[in-house]
XYZ file of C-alpha atoms in Angstrom:
136
model
C 111.012 97.599 114.283
C 109.384 94.652 112.657
C 111.333 92.331 110.323
C 111.000 93.251 106.613
C 109.800 89.750 105.708
C 106.990 89.963 108.254
C 105.582 93.282 107.005
C 106.160 92.690 103.273
C 102.742 91.147 102.565
C 101.077 93.829 104.724
C 102.776 96.553 102.714
C 101.821 94.820 99.445
C 98.150 94.811 100.465
C 98.285 98.544 99.712
C 101.086 98.942 97.218
C 99.528 96.348 94.933
C 96.450 98.542 94.588
C 98.381 101.765 93.881
C 99.487 103.158 97.178
C 102.942 104.739 97.301
C 105.025 103.906 100.364
C 106.612 106.853 102.156
C 109.751 106.169 104.173
C 111.027 109.663 105.107
C 109.652 112.853 106.524
C 110.576 114.655 103.302
C 108.515 112.182 101.273
C 105.536 112.825 103.558
C 105.952 116.601 103.242
C 106.036 116.280 99.437
C 102.968 114.004 99.401
C 100.848 116.252 101.577
C 101.926 119.362 99.586
C 100.619 117.938 96.303
C 97.667 119.670 94.745
C 94.373 117.797 94.977
C 93.394 115.095 97.402
C 95.670 112.626 99.138
C 94.653 109.632 101.213
C 97.226 108.675 103.830
C 96.925 105.230 105.406
C 98.918 104.575 108.569
C 99.417 100.856 108.111
C 99.981 98.472 111.020
C 100.670 94.825 111.839
C 97.617 94.589 114.084
C 94.590 92.437 113.342
C 92.279 95.347 112.713
C 94.593 96.622 109.980
C 94.435 93.240 108.283
C 90.716 92.565 108.745
C 89.307 96.056 108.537
C 91.601 98.958 107.506
C 93.417 97.581 104.454
C 90.340 95.846 103.030
C 88.305 99.026 103.745
C 90.802 101.153 101.908
C 90.788 98.751 98.965
C 86.958 98.665 98.767
C 86.756 102.476 98.999
C 88.629 102.790 95.710
C 85.710 101.266 93.846
C 83.954 104.611 94.191
C 83.477 106.855 91.162
C 85.313 109.703 93.001
C 88.700 108.823 94.387
C 91.660 110.647 95.888
C 94.216 111.952 93.395
C 97.076 110.453 95.438
C 97.324 107.321 97.610
C 100.129 107.032 100.113
C 101.000 104.916 103.142
C 103.355 104.894 106.069
C 103.954 101.845 108.243
C 103.754 102.313 112.014
C 106.496 100.493 113.860
C 108.596 100.287 110.699
C 108.930 103.721 109.039
C 109.160 105.755 112.248
C 110.330 109.012 110.694
C 107.628 108.991 108.001
C 104.905 107.863 110.430
C 105.787 110.567 112.965
C 105.705 113.211 110.215
C 102.365 111.994 108.854
C 100.880 111.981 112.352
C 102.065 115.554 112.766
C 99.791 116.563 109.902
C 96.900 114.741 111.575
C 96.936 116.891 114.745
C 94.676 117.463 116.735
C 93.927 113.745 116.435
C 96.122 111.574 118.696
C 98.406 109.040 117.043
C 96.721 105.743 116.302
C 97.408 102.767 114.133
C 95.862 101.946 111.834
C 94.335 105.242 110.795
C 93.411 107.045 107.583
C 93.433 110.696 106.723
C 92.191 112.523 103.644
C 93.920 115.781 102.762
C 92.818 118.340 100.167
C 95.461 120.763 98.978
C 97.485 120.054 102.120
C 94.588 120.522 104.567
C 93.192 117.652 106.664
C 89.527 117.233 105.702
C 88.618 113.762 107.033
C 90.040 111.446 109.622
C 89.443 107.829 110.604
C 91.108 106.901 113.899
C 91.718 103.364 115.153
C 88.533 103.478 117.211
C 86.628 104.145 113.945
C 88.252 101.105 112.380
C 88.635 98.468 115.078
C 85.611 96.106 115.227
C 83.913 97.616 112.167
C 83.543 95.703 108.927
C 85.643 96.731 105.941
C 82.439 97.709 104.072
C 81.539 100.271 106.771
C 85.032 101.750 106.616
C 84.876 101.872 102.818
C 81.479 103.610 102.956
C 82.846 106.221 105.381
C 85.805 106.879 103.053
C 83.589 107.024 99.977
C 81.404 109.612 101.603
C 84.526 111.697 102.218
C 85.665 111.187 98.621
C 82.269 112.293 97.376
C 82.503 115.424 99.515
C 86.117 116.389 98.834
C 87.367 114.719 95.618
């Protein structure tokens, strides 16, 4: 577990733009079960989360079509919620950071760490916007 004061600004990168933090498996179940589209960001303390994933998620929301619901779990902090969210992302292996788009509870788009690491935030945002345009 990481200290709360360490991850606070990393959490706020997403909560300040409208993401809801999920801390329990029940909260994840409820979020995925919602009607419409839900973007789940598995947040992380790693550099690629700071430089690529969180900025990419933020930029993607400038699209005309957006997910109905924005949620996040924090790997290494919210273990129960993160494990539950990753369970919905099968067959993709666990990775942090990662992003998954669900539509009516079904996984329709996935960005794994290897799609995020080393790629500019703009490229990540474009990938997500394409998914929003297809599914939202």
